[in-house]
């Protein structure tokens, strides 16, 4: 992990070479002069442009949990199931590991990531940052590689599609919300939160 200190120094994660950090044109990245390792990338979006994306994702998260994710039709019976109800059903059917995996990937990881990123984006603008800011940012950087949220969420969708072989499955509102959430999460996860170490640029100074 590249450590970008608030004093504008960036240490190479491979060889520890110190570099002074400079603003980059959008879409480019800075490499270590000694070993060529990527040090940091220029964000394609400003932190304040990410706030509406995260809020939209949180709204989709709520919709994905409140509305039925699938409507099953089997032997004349119609059964609408929400995501939490489906997880509970998995658990009751003795598939505890699967239930825990689905719960972690569709609930714990996305909710933790969204709430943490939103908190960081909102605290980012403060002149004096609370100690919580650095702690949350380190925690997020630590947890993210284990999340693989968008990959695992795709897995959940595939298993839902497999269900359609057992019963007549109609997508519920929550499934569309879930697909939208997966897309937004991919955008949010590709946002390099390490740029938030840098205090916001003062307006009117070029
Ligand atoms: Zn290096």
Short mmCIF file of C-alpha atoms and ligand atoms in Angstrom, two decimals:
data_model
loop_
_atom_site.label_atom_id
_atom_site.label_comp_id
_atom_site.label_asym_id
_atom_site.label_seq_id
_atom_site.Cartn_x
_atom_site.Cartn_y
_atom_site.Cartn_z
CA UNK A 1 0.00 0.00 0.00
CA UNK A 2 1.38 3.40 -0.92
CA UNK A 3 1.53 5.70 2.03
CA UNK A 4 0.65 9.23 1.02
CA UNK A 5 1.37 11.44 3.95
CA UNK A 6 -0.36 14.72 4.54
CA UNK A 7 2.92 16.58 4.06
CA UNK A 8 2.79 15.64 0.36
CA UNK A 9 5.29 12.78 0.38
CA UNK A 10 4.61 9.42 -1.24
CA UNK A 11 6.69 6.40 -0.25
CA UNK A 12 7.07 3.56 -2.77
CA UNK A 13 5.34 0.40 -1.42
CA UNK A 14 8.06 -1.78 -3.02
CA UNK A 15 11.37 -0.02 -2.41
CA UNK A 16 10.50 2.74 0.10
CA UNK A 17 11.88 5.47 -2.20
CA UNK A 18 10.39 8.81 -1.14
CA UNK A 19 8.79 11.09 -3.71
CA UNK A 20 7.22 14.50 -3.37
CA UNK A 21 3.64 14.34 -4.45
CA UNK A 22 2.52 16.53 -7.36
CA UNK A 23 -0.92 17.10 -8.87
CA UNK A 24 -1.48 14.81 -11.88
CA UNK A 25 -3.61 15.32 -14.98
CA UNK A 26 -6.88 13.29 -14.70
CA UNK A 27 -6.58 9.62 -15.61
CA UNK A 28 -2.77 9.43 -15.24
CA UNK A 29 -0.62 7.78 -12.58
CA UNK A 30 2.67 8.46 -10.84
CA UNK A 31 5.38 5.78 -10.91
CA UNK A 32 8.38 5.20 -8.66
CA UNK A 33 11.55 6.63 -10.28
CA UNK A 34 13.60 3.69 -8.97
CA UNK A 35 11.44 0.59 -9.59
CA UNK A 36 8.46 1.78 -11.64
CA UNK A 37 5.78 0.71 -9.13
CA UNK A 38 2.57 2.73 -9.34
CA UNK A 39 2.56 5.25 -6.49
CA UNK A 40 -0.81 6.93 -6.92
CA UNK A 41 -3.35 7.72 -9.60
CA UNK A 42 -5.06 10.95 -10.44
CA UNK A 43 -8.71 10.53 -9.44
CA UNK A 44 -11.13 10.78 -12.35
CA UNK A 45 -13.73 12.25 -9.99
CA UNK A 46 -13.54 14.84 -7.23
CA UNK A 47 -14.56 13.69 -3.72
CA UNK A 48 -17.70 15.86 -3.80
CA UNK A 49 -18.73 14.21 -7.08
CA UNK A 50 -18.61 10.83 -5.33
CA UNK A 51 -21.09 11.82 -2.57
CA UNK A 52 -24.24 11.52 -4.79
CA UNK A 53 -22.98 8.17 -6.15
CA UNK A 54 -22.63 6.77 -2.62
CA UNK A 55 -26.04 8.15 -1.54
CA UNK A 56 -27.68 6.62 -4.66
CA UNK A 57 -26.03 3.29 -3.80
CA UNK A 58 -27.38 3.47 -0.23
CA UNK A 59 -30.91 4.13 -1.56
CA UNK A 60 -30.58 1.12 -3.90
CA UNK A 61 -29.32 -0.94 -0.94
CA UNK A 62 -32.51 -0.14 1.01
CA UNK A 63 -34.72 -0.91 -2.02
CA UNK A 64 -32.83 -4.18 -2.61
CA UNK A 65 -33.71 -5.29 0.90
CA UNK A 66 -37.27 -4.01 1.28
CA UNK A 67 -38.79 -5.22 -2.01
CA UNK A 68 -39.03 -8.85 -3.13
CA UNK A 69 -35.92 -9.95 -4.98
CA UNK A 70 -37.67 -12.82 -6.76
CA UNK A 71 -41.22 -13.92 -7.25
CA UNK A 72 -41.36 -17.71 -7.38
CA UNK A 73 -44.18 -19.60 -9.00
CA UNK A 74 -44.20 -23.33 -8.34
CA UNK A 75 -47.13 -25.72 -8.46
CA UNK A 76 -49.64 -22.92 -8.53
CA UNK A 77 -48.17 -21.19 -5.48
CA UNK A 78 -46.83 -17.67 -5.69
CA UNK A 79 -44.07 -16.78 -3.28
CA UNK A 80 -42.37 -13.41 -3.09
CA UNK A 81 -39.12 -13.38 -1.18
CA UNK A 82 -37.00 -10.47 -0.03
CA UNK A 83 -33.22 -10.79 0.21
CA UNK A 84 -33.18 -10.96 4.05
CA UNK A 85 -35.98 -13.57 3.96
CA UNK A 86 -34.03 -15.62 1.40
CA UNK A 87 -30.91 -15.54 3.62
CA UNK A 88 -33.02 -16.64 6.61
CA UNK A 89 -34.55 -19.44 4.52
CA UNK A 90 -31.09 -20.69 3.54
CA UNK A 91 -30.10 -20.77 7.21
CA UNK A 92 -33.23 -22.67 8.24
CA UNK A 93 -32.69 -25.23 5.48
CA UNK A 94 -29.37 -26.16 7.07
CA UNK A 95 -27.20 -24.25 4.59
CA UNK A 96 -25.56 -22.10 7.27
CA UNK A 97 -22.21 -21.49 5.48
CA UNK A 98 -24.03 -20.37 2.31
CA UNK A 99 -26.34 -18.13 4.36
CA UNK A 100 -23.35 -16.52 6.09
CA UNK A 101 -21.54 -16.02 2.77
CA UNK A 102 -24.56 -14.36 1.16
CA UNK A 103 -25.12 -12.24 4.29
CA UNK A 104 -21.49 -11.10 4.33
CA UNK A 105 -21.32 -10.30 0.62
CA UNK A 106 -24.72 -8.69 0.16
CA UNK A 107 -25.04 -7.04 3.56
CA UNK A 108 -21.98 -6.60 5.75
CA UNK A 109 -19.37 -5.68 3.12
CA UNK A 110 -21.48 -3.32 0.96
CA UNK A 111 -23.04 -1.54 3.94
CA UNK A 112 -19.70 -1.15 5.72
CA UNK A 113 -18.04 0.12 2.53
CA UNK A 114 -20.82 2.58 1.63
CA UNK A 115 -21.16 4.05 5.13
CA UNK A 116 -17.39 4.32 5.61
CA UNK A 117 -16.80 5.96 2.21
CA UNK A 118 -19.66 8.40 2.84
CA UNK A 119 -18.27 9.33 6.26
CA UNK A 120 -14.78 9.84 4.77
CA UNK A 121 -16.11 11.95 1.88
CA UNK A 122 -18.05 14.16 4.29
CA UNK A 123 -15.18 14.52 6.80
CA UNK A 124 -12.70 15.12 3.96
CA UNK A 125 -13.78 18.76 3.57
CA UNK A 126 -13.14 19.62 7.24
CA UNK A 127 -10.10 21.75 7.92
CA UNK A 128 -9.43 19.89 11.17
CA UNK A 129 -10.13 16.19 10.75
CA UNK A 130 -11.20 14.08 13.72
CA UNK A 131 -8.86 11.16 14.64
CA UNK A 132 -11.66 8.89 13.39
CA UNK A 133 -10.86 9.94 9.81
CA UNK A 134 -7.42 8.27 9.64
CA UNK A 135 -8.68 5.21 11.53
CA UNK A 136 -11.62 4.69 9.17
CA UNK A 137 -9.48 5.20 6.06
CA UNK A 138 -6.91 2.62 7.26
CA UNK A 139 -9.70 0.16 8.16
CA UNK A 140 -11.31 0.58 4.72
CA UNK A 141 -8.00 0.01 2.92
CA UNK A 142 -7.46 -3.09 5.04
CA UNK A 143 -10.93 -4.57 4.50
CA UNK A 144 -11.41 -3.78 0.79
CA UNK A 145 -9.11 -6.46 -0.68
CA UNK A 146 -11.16 -9.10 1.22
CA UNK A 147 -14.49 -7.79 0.06
CA UNK A 148 -14.51 -8.49 -3.67
CA UNK A 149 -18.07 -7.24 -3.37
CA UNK A 150 -18.97 -6.91 -7.02
CA UNK A 151 -17.63 -10.38 -7.90
CA UNK A 152 -19.55 -12.05 -5.10
CA UNK A 153 -22.72 -10.09 -5.78
CA UNK A 154 -22.60 -11.36 -9.35
CA UNK A 155 -22.37 -14.84 -7.84
CA UNK A 156 -25.57 -14.23 -5.92
CA UNK A 157 -27.32 -13.17 -9.12
CA UNK A 158 -26.10 -16.29 -10.91
CA UNK A 159 -27.49 -18.48 -8.12
CA UNK A 160 -30.82 -16.66 -8.41
CA UNK A 161 -30.87 -17.38 -12.13
CA UNK A 162 -30.15 -21.04 -11.34
CA UNK A 163 -33.24 -21.03 -9.11
CA UNK A 164 -35.29 -20.37 -12.22
CA UNK A 165 -34.71 -23.99 -13.23
CA UNK A 166 -36.56 -25.15 -10.13
CA UNK A 167 -39.42 -22.72 -10.31
CA UNK A 168 -40.90 -19.99 -12.42
CA UNK A 169 -38.83 -17.00 -11.34
CA UNK A 170 -39.84 -13.45 -12.04
CA UNK A 171 -37.44 -10.67 -11.15
CA UNK A 172 -38.71 -8.46 -8.34
CA UNK A 173 -38.05 -4.73 -7.93
CA UNK A 174 -35.20 -5.58 -5.56
CA UNK A 175 -33.36 -7.55 -8.26
CA UNK A 176 -33.15 -4.45 -10.47
CA UNK A 177 -32.09 -2.39 -7.44
CA UNK A 178 -29.48 -5.05 -6.71
CA UNK A 179 -28.09 -4.93 -10.27
CA UNK A 180 -27.93 -1.11 -10.06
CA UNK A 181 -26.21 -1.40 -6.68
CA UNK A 182 -23.60 -3.77 -8.14
CA UNK A 183 -22.81 -1.27 -10.93
CA UNK A 184 -22.54 1.67 -8.49
CA UNK A 185 -20.40 -0.40 -6.11
CA UNK A 186 -18.01 -1.16 -8.97
CA UNK A 187 -17.68 2.62 -9.52
CA UNK A 188 -17.22 3.30 -5.79
CA UNK A 189 -14.68 0.48 -5.34
CA UNK A 190 -12.65 1.74 -8.30
CA UNK A 191 -12.41 5.13 -6.60
CA UNK A 192 -9.00 5.27 -4.95
CA UNK A 193 -9.84 6.46 -1.42
CA UNK A 194 -6.14 7.07 -0.73
CA UNK A 195 -6.53 10.47 -2.44
CA UNK A 196 -8.59 11.50 0.59
CA UNK A 197 -5.39 11.65 2.67
CA UNK A 198 -4.73 14.90 0.82
CA UNK A 199 -6.52 17.87 2.35
CA UNK A 200 -8.93 19.53 -0.13
CA UNK A 201 -7.39 22.13 -2.48
CA UNK A 202 -8.13 25.68 -1.49
CA UNK A 203 -10.54 27.36 -3.85
CA UNK A 204 -9.22 30.30 -5.83
CA UNK A 205 -5.64 29.05 -5.69
CA UNK A 206 -4.33 27.59 -8.90
ZN1 LIG B 1 10.04 1.88 -5.91
#
